């Protein structure tokens, strides 16, 4: 859990502390847990459809756990463990702030979407002018690449345990001729793939 997520959960706790008396199904401990879980991006059973699985607190928590595959649940602040600490991902539900350290004192920071499919979980970043310039391409090379409408670079993510995950980066690359002109663009996923280990920060 990131500091922002903790603060959000604590805000909900404070709001509930001022709500008044206990009321089963509408204002009880399981409903409170559901409110916090929903705010943090968890899949939470509908409490207003009370069944044997959601009536009692312990059963409700079990239902929440069952509904959230930990290999897919990535919320939190993750930093790559390579010597340069190249990547920082702050994931909240379907959103992610993706930061790449591209130089000694330079960072490329983008808000992107967490995409889930049957085969993987990924975050993608467009290869627009700002991105390519930050990656070190010369303006005339950038213009030539952008004109070709390159596909976004992307990272597939996989949880390995509660405090670590693996990210496979598929970035764009390009070749220049002897005069420094663009010769060829290698679309993300077609050439280089780099594996990064991430730890919770």
JSON list of N, CA and C in Angstrom, two decimals, residues 83-133:
[
{"chain": "A", "resi": 83, "resn": "UNK", "atom": "N", "xyz": [20.51, -1.58, -10.66]},
{"chain": "A", "resi": 83, "resn": "UNK", "atom": "CA", "xyz": [21.37, -0.56, -10.04]},
{"chain": "A", "resi": 83, "resn": "UNK", "atom": "C", "xyz": [20.93, 0.88, -10.27]},
{"chain": "A", "resi": 84, "resn": "UNK", "atom": "N", "xyz": [20.36, 1.17, -11.44]},
{"chain": "A", "resi": 84, "resn": "UNK", "atom": "CA", "xyz": [19.94, 2.54, -11.74]},
{"chain": "A", "resi": 84, "resn": "UNK", "atom": "C", "xyz": [18.51, 2.84, -11.28]},
{"chain": "A", "resi": 85, "resn": "UNK", "atom": "N", "xyz": [17.82, 1.81, -10.73]},
{"chain": "A", "resi": 85, "resn": "UNK", "atom": "CA", "xyz": [16.43, 2.01, -10.30]},
{"chain": "A", "resi": 85, "resn": "UNK", "atom": "C", "xyz": [15.64, 2.70, -11.41]},
{"chain": "A", "resi": 86, "resn": "UNK", "atom": "N", "xyz": [15.66, 2.06, -12.57]},
{"chain": "A", "resi": 86, "resn": "UNK", "atom": "CA", "xyz": [15.12, 2.71, -13.77]},
{"chain": "A", "resi": 86, "resn": "UNK", "atom": "C", "xyz": [13.63, 3.02, -13.69]},
{"chain": "A", "resi": 87, "resn": "UNK", "atom": "N", "xyz": [12.86, 2.14, -13.05]},
{"chain": "A", "resi": 87, "resn": "UNK", "atom": "CA", "xyz": [11.40, 2.28, -13.11]},
{"chain": "A", "resi": 87, "resn": "UNK", "atom": "C", "xyz": [10.77, 2.48, -11.74]},
{"chain": "A", "resi": 88, "resn": "UNK", "atom": "N", "xyz": [9.72, 3.27, -11.71]},
{"chain": "A", "resi": 88, "resn": "UNK", "atom": "CA", "xyz": [8.89, 3.44, -10.53]},
{"chain": "A", "resi": 88, "resn": "UNK", "atom": "C", "xyz": [7.44, 3.41, -10.99]},
{"chain": "A", "resi": 89, "resn": "UNK", "atom": "N", "xyz": [6.66, 2.48, -10.45]},
{"chain": "A", "resi": 89, "resn": "UNK", "atom": "CA", "xyz": [5.26, 2.32, -10.83]},
{"chain": "A", "resi": 89, "resn": "UNK", "atom": "C", "xyz": [4.39, 2.53, -9.60]},
{"chain": "A", "resi": 90, "resn": "UNK", "atom": "N", "xyz": [3.46, 3.46, -9.69]},
{"chain": "A", "resi": 90, "resn": "UNK", "atom": "CA", "xyz": [2.49, 3.65, -8.61]},
{"chain": "A", "resi": 90, "resn": "UNK", "atom": "C", "xyz": [1.12, 3.27, -9.16]},
{"chain": "A", "resi": 91, "resn": "UNK", "atom": "N", "xyz": [0.67, 2.08, -8.76]},
{"chain": "A", "resi": 91, "resn": "UNK", "atom": "CA", "xyz": [-0.54, 1.49, -9.34]},
{"chain": "A", "resi": 91, "resn": "UNK", "atom": "C", "xyz": [-1.70, 1.60, -8.36]},
{"chain": "A", "resi": 92, "resn": "UNK", "atom": "N", "xyz": [-2.82, 2.10, -8.85]},
{"chain": "A", "resi": 92, "resn": "UNK", "atom": "CA", "xyz": [-4.05, 2.17, -8.07]},
{"chain": "A", "resi": 92, "resn": "UNK", "atom": "C", "xyz": [-5.19, 1.73, -8.97]},
{"chain": "A", "resi": 93, "resn": "UNK", "atom": "N", "xyz": [-5.66, 0.52, -8.77]},
{"chain": "A", "resi": 93, "resn": "UNK", "atom": "CA", "xyz": [-6.75, 0.01, -9.60]},
{"chain": "A", "resi": 93, "resn": "UNK", "atom": "C", "xyz": [-6.36, -0.06, -11.06]},
{"chain": "A", "resi": 94, "resn": "UNK", "atom": "N", "xyz": [-7.12, 0.66, -11.91]},
{"chain": "A", "resi": 94, "resn": "UNK", "atom": "CA", "xyz": [-6.84, 0.66, -13.35]},
{"chain": "A", "resi": 94, "resn": "UNK", "atom": "C", "xyz": [-5.90, 1.77, -13.77]},
{"chain": "A", "resi": 95, "resn": "UNK", "atom": "N", "xyz": [-5.40, 2.54, -12.81]},
{"chain": "A", "resi": 95, "resn": "UNK", "atom": "CA", "xyz": [-4.49, 3.63, -13.13]},
{"chain": "A", "resi": 95, "resn": "UNK", "atom": "C", "xyz": [-3.08, 3.37, -12.65]},
{"chain": "A", "resi": 96, "resn": "UNK", "atom": "N", "xyz": [-2.12, 4.01, -13.31]},
{"chain": "A", "resi": 96, "resn": "UNK", "atom": "CA", "xyz": [-0.72, 3.85, -12.94]},
{"chain": "A", "resi": 96, "resn": "UNK", "atom": "C", "xyz": [0.05, 5.11, -13.31]},
{"chain": "A", "resi": 97, "resn": "UNK", "atom": "N", "xyz": [0.85, 5.59, -12.39]},
{"chain": "A", "resi": 97, "resn": "UNK", "atom": "CA", "xyz": [1.81, 6.65, -12.70]},
{"chain": "A", "resi": 97, "resn": "UNK", "atom": "C", "xyz": [3.14, 5.94, -12.95]},
{"chain": "A", "resi": 98, "resn": "UNK", "atom": "N", "xyz": [3.62, 6.03, -14.17]},
{"chain": "A", "resi": 98, "resn": "UNK", "atom": "CA", "xyz": [4.80, 5.32, -14.63]},
{"chain": "A", "resi": 98, "resn": "UNK", "atom": "C", "xyz": [5.95, 6.31, -14.77]},
{"chain": "A", "resi": 99, "resn": "UNK", "atom": "N", "xyz": [7.02, 6.09, -14.00]},
{"chain": "A", "resi": 99, "resn": "UNK", "atom": "CA", "xyz": [8.18, 6.98, -14.04]},
{"chain": "A", "resi": 99, "resn": "UNK", "atom": "C", "xyz": [9.40, 6.20, -14.51]},
{"chain": "A", "resi": 100, "resn": "UNK", "atom": "N", "xyz": [10.05, 6.71, -15.53]},
{"chain": "A", "resi": 100, "resn": "UNK", "atom": "CA", "xyz": [11.30, 6.11, -16.03]},
{"chain": "A", "resi": 100, "resn": "UNK", "atom": "C", "xyz": [12.43, 7.10, -15.81]},
{"chain": "A", "resi": 101, "resn": "UNK", "atom": "N", "xyz": [13.49, 6.63, -15.18]},
{"chain": "A", "resi": 101, "resn": "UNK", "atom": "CA", "xyz": [14.67, 7.47, -15.01]},
{"chain": "A", "resi": 101, "resn": "UNK", "atom": "C", "xyz": [15.52, 7.32, -16.26]},
{"chain": "A", "resi": 102, "resn": "UNK", "atom": "N", "xyz": [15.61, 8.41, -17.02]},
{"chain": "A", "resi": 102, "resn": "UNK", "atom": "CA", "xyz": [16.27, 8.35, -18.33]},
{"chain": "A", "resi": 102, "resn": "UNK", "atom": "C", "xyz": [17.64, 9.01, -18.34]},
{"chain": "A", "resi": 103, "resn": "UNK", "atom": "N", "xyz": [18.07, 9.51, -17.22]},
{"chain": "A", "resi": 103, "resn": "UNK", "atom": "CA", "xyz": [19.39, 10.11, -17.11]},
{"chain": "A", "resi": 103, "resn": "UNK", "atom": "C", "xyz": [19.75, 10.30, -15.66]},
{"chain": "A", "resi": 104, "resn": "UNK", "atom": "N", "xyz": [20.90, 10.90, -15.42]},
{"chain": "A", "resi": 104, "resn": "UNK", "atom": "CA", "xyz": [21.36, 11.09, -14.05]},
{"chain": "A", "resi": 104, "resn": "UNK", "atom": "C", "xyz": [20.35, 11.89, -13.23]},
{"chain": "A", "resi": 105, "resn": "UNK", "atom": "N", "xyz": [19.78, 12.93, -13.83]},
{"chain": "A", "resi": 105, "resn": "UNK", "atom": "CA", "xyz": [18.84, 13.78, -13.10]},
{"chain": "A", "resi": 105, "resn": "UNK", "atom": "C", "xyz": [17.53, 14.00, -13.86]},
{"chain": "A", "resi": 106, "resn": "UNK", "atom": "N", "xyz": [17.22, 13.11, -14.81]},
{"chain": "A", "resi": 106, "resn": "UNK", "atom": "CA", "xyz": [16.04, 13.29, -15.65]},
{"chain": "A", "resi": 106, "resn": "UNK", "atom": "C", "xyz": [15.06, 12.14, -15.46]},
{"chain": "A", "resi": 107, "resn": "UNK", "atom": "N", "xyz": [13.77, 12.48, -15.49]},
{"chain": "A", "resi": 107, "resn": "UNK", "atom": "CA", "xyz": [12.73, 11.47, -15.35]},
{"chain": "A", "resi": 107, "resn": "UNK", "atom": "C", "xyz": [11.64, 11.72, -16.39]},
{"chain": "A", "resi": 108, "resn": "UNK", "atom": "N", "xyz": [11.05, 10.64, -16.88]},
{"chain": "A", "resi": 108, "resn": "UNK", "atom": "CA", "xyz": [9.90, 10.71, -17.77]},
{"chain": "A", "resi": 108, "resn": "UNK", "atom": "C", "xyz": [8.73, 10.12, -17.01]},
{"chain": "A", "resi": 109, "resn": "UNK", "atom": "N", "xyz": [7.74, 10.97, -16.68]},
{"chain": "A", "resi": 109, "resn": "UNK", "atom": "CA", "xyz": [6.63, 10.57, -15.82]},
{"chain": "A", "resi": 109, "resn": "UNK", "atom": "C", "xyz": [5.33, 10.66, -16.60]},
{"chain": "A", "resi": 110, "resn": "UNK", "atom": "N", "xyz": [4.58, 9.57, -16.62]},
{"chain": "A", "resi": 110, "resn": "UNK", "atom": "CA", "xyz": [3.32, 9.54, -17.36]},
{"chain": "A", "resi": 110, "resn": "UNK", "atom": "C", "xyz": [2.23, 8.82, -16.57]},
{"chain": "A", "resi": 111, "resn": "UNK", "atom": "N", "xyz": [1.00, 9.30, -16.70]},
{"chain": "A", "resi": 111, "resn": "UNK", "atom": "CA", "xyz": [-0.16, 8.59, -16.16]},
{"chain": "A", "resi": 111, "resn": "UNK", "atom": "C", "xyz": [-0.68, 7.67, -17.26]},
{"chain": "A", "resi": 112, "resn": "UNK", "atom": "N", "xyz": [-0.73, 6.38, -16.97]},
{"chain": "A", "resi": 112, "resn": "UNK", "atom": "CA", "xyz": [-1.13, 5.39, -17.96]},
{"chain": "A", "resi": 112, "resn": "UNK", "atom": "C", "xyz": [-2.22, 4.49, -17.38]},
{"chain": "A", "resi": 113, "resn": "UNK", "atom": "N", "xyz": [-2.72, 3.58, -18.18]},
{"chain": "A", "resi": 113, "resn": "UNK", "atom": "CA", "xyz": [-3.79, 2.68, -17.77]},
{"chain": "A", "resi": 113, "resn": "UNK", "atom": "C", "xyz": [-3.26, 1.27, -17.58]},
{"chain": "A", "resi": 114, "resn": "UNK", "atom": "N", "xyz": [-3.73, 0.60, -16.53]},
{"chain": "A", "resi": 114, "resn": "UNK", "atom": "CA", "xyz": [-3.40, -0.81, -16.31]},
{"chain": "A", "resi": 114, "resn": "UNK", "atom": "C", "xyz": [-4.40, -1.63, -17.11]},
{"chain": "A", "resi": 115, "resn": "UNK", "atom": "N", "xyz": [-3.90, -2.40, -18.07]},
{"chain": "A", "resi": 115, "resn": "UNK", "atom": "CA", "xyz": [-4.77, -3.19, -18.94]},
{"chain": "A", "resi": 115, "resn": "UNK", "atom": "C", "xyz": [-4.64, -4.67, -18.56]},
{"chain": "A", "resi": 116, "resn": "UNK", "atom": "N", "xyz": [-5.78, -5.33, -18.40]},
{"chain": "A", "resi": 116, "resn": "UNK", "atom": "CA", "xyz": [-5.79, -6.74, -18.04]},
{"chain": "A", "resi": 116, "resn": "UNK", "atom": "C", "xyz": [-6.45, -7.55, -19.14]},
{"chain": "A", "resi": 117, "resn": "UNK", "atom": "N", "xyz": [-5.82, -8.67, -19.49]},
{"chain": "A", "resi": 117, "resn": "UNK", "atom": "CA", "xyz": [-6.40, -9.59, -20.46]},
{"chain": "A", "resi": 117, "resn": "UNK", "atom": "C", "xyz": [-6.29, -10.99, -19.88]},
{"chain": "A", "resi": 118, "resn": "UNK", "atom": "N", "xyz": [-6.73, -11.98, -20.65]},
{"chain": "A", "resi": 118, "resn": "UNK", "atom": "CA", "xyz": [-6.65, -13.36, -20.18]},
{"chain": "A", "resi": 118, "resn": "UNK", "atom": "C", "xyz": [-5.21, -13.83, -20.06]},
{"chain": "A", "resi": 119, "resn": "UNK", "atom": "N", "xyz": [-4.30, -13.19, -20.81]},
{"chain": "A", "resi": 119, "resn": "UNK", "atom": "CA", "xyz": [-2.91, -13.67, -20.85]},
{"chain": "A", "resi": 119, "resn": "UNK", "atom": "C", "xyz": [-1.94, -12.84, -20.03]},
{"chain": "A", "resi": 120, "resn": "UNK", "atom": "N", "xyz": [-2.22, -11.55, -19.83]},
{"chain": "A", "resi": 120, "resn": "UNK", "atom": "CA", "xyz": [-1.25, -10.74, -19.09]},
{"chain": "A", "resi": 120, "resn": "UNK", "atom": "C", "xyz": [-1.87, -9.47, -18.51]},
{"chain": "A", "resi": 121, "resn": "UNK", "atom": "N", "xyz": [-1.05, -8.78, -17.73]},
{"chain": "A", "resi": 121, "resn": "UNK", "atom": "CA", "xyz": [-1.38, -7.45, -17.21]},
{"chain": "A", "resi": 121, "resn": "UNK", "atom": "C", "xyz": [-0.29, -6.53, -17.74]},
{"chain": "A", "resi": 122, "resn": "UNK", "atom": "N", "xyz": [-0.67, -5.40, -18.31]},
{"chain": "A", "resi": 122, "resn": "UNK", "atom": "CA", "xyz": [0.35, -4.53, -18.89]},
{"chain": "A", "resi": 122, "resn": "UNK", "atom": "C", "xyz": [0.03, -3.06, -18.69]},
{"chain": "A", "resi": 123, "resn": "UNK", "atom": "N", "xyz": [1.09, -2.27, -18.74]},
{"chain": "A", "resi": 123, "resn": "UNK", "atom": "CA", "xyz": [0.97, -0.81, -18.79]},
{"chain": "A", "resi": 123, "resn": "UNK", "atom": "C", "xyz": [1.67, -0.37, -20.07]},
{"chain": "A", "resi": 124, "resn": "UNK", "atom": "N", "xyz": [1.07, 0.59, -20.76]},
{"chain": "A", "resi": 124, "resn": "UNK", "atom": "CA", "xyz": [1.60, 1.04, -22.05]},
{"chain": "A", "resi": 124, "resn": "UNK", "atom": "C", "xyz": [1.85, 2.54, -22.02]},
{"chain": "A", "resi": 125, "resn": "UNK", "atom": "N", "xyz": [2.87, 2.96, -22.76]},
{"chain": "A", "resi": 125, "resn": "UNK", "atom": "CA", "xyz": [3.21, 4.38, -22.84]},
{"chain": "A", "resi": 125, "resn": "UNK", "atom": "C", "xyz": [3.37, 4.76, -24.31]},
{"chain": "A", "resi": 126, "resn": "UNK", "atom": "N", "xyz": [2.69, 5.81, -24.73]},
{"chain": "A", "resi": 126, "resn": "UNK", "atom": "CA", "xyz": [2.75, 6.22, -26.13]},
{"chain": "A", "resi": 126, "resn": "UNK", "atom": "C", "xyz": [4.14, 6.73, -26.49]},
{"chain": "A", "resi": 127, "resn": "UNK", "atom": "N", "xyz": [4.54, 6.48, -27.72]},
{"chain": "A", "resi": 127, "resn": "UNK", "atom": "CA", "xyz": [5.82, 6.97, -28.23]},
{"chain": "A", "resi": 127, "resn": "UNK", "atom": "C", "xyz": [5.58, 8.26, -29.01]},
{"chain": "A", "resi": 128, "resn": "UNK", "atom": "N", "xyz": [5.20, 9.31, -28.26]},
{"chain": "A", "resi": 128, "resn": "UNK", "atom": "CA", "xyz": [4.96, 10.60, -28.86]},
{"chain": "A", "resi": 128, "resn": "UNK", "atom": "C", "xyz": [6.23, 11.45, -28.85]},
{"chain": "A", "resi": 129, "resn": "UNK", "atom": "N", "xyz": [6.11, 12.66, -29.28]},
{"chain": "A", "resi": 129, "resn": "UNK", "atom": "CA", "xyz": [7.28, 13.54, -29.41]},
{"chain": "A", "resi": 129, "resn": "UNK", "atom": "C", "xyz": [8.00, 13.75, -28.07]},
{"chain": "A", "resi": 130, "resn": "UNK", "atom": "N", "xyz": [7.23, 14.05, -27.03]},
{"chain": "A", "resi": 130, "resn": "UNK", "atom": "CA", "xyz": [7.83, 14.30, -25.72]},
{"chain": "A", "resi": 130, "resn": "UNK", "atom": "C", "xyz": [8.62, 13.09, -25.22]},
{"chain": "A", "resi": 131, "resn": "UNK", "atom": "N", "xyz": [8.03, 11.91, -25.39]},
{"chain": "A", "resi": 131, "resn": "UNK", "atom": "CA", "xyz": [8.70, 10.68, -24.94]},
{"chain": "A", "resi": 131, "resn": "UNK", "atom": "C", "xyz": [10.00, 10.45, -25.69]},
{"chain": "A", "resi": 132, "resn": "UNK", "atom": "N", "xyz": [9.95, 10.55, -27.01]},
{"chain": "A", "resi": 132, "resn": "UNK", "atom": "CA", "xyz": [11.13, 10.27, -27.83]},
{"chain": "A", "resi": 132, "resn": "UNK", "atom": "C", "xyz": [12.25, 11.27, -27.58]},
{"chain": "A", "resi": 133, "resn": "UNK", "atom": "N", "xyz": [11.91, 12.53, -27.36]},
{"chain": "A", "resi": 133, "resn": "UNK", "atom": "CA", "xyz": [12.93, 13.53, -27.02]},
{"chain": "A", "resi": 133, "resn": "UNK", "atom": "C", "xyz": [13.57, 13.21, -25.68]}
]
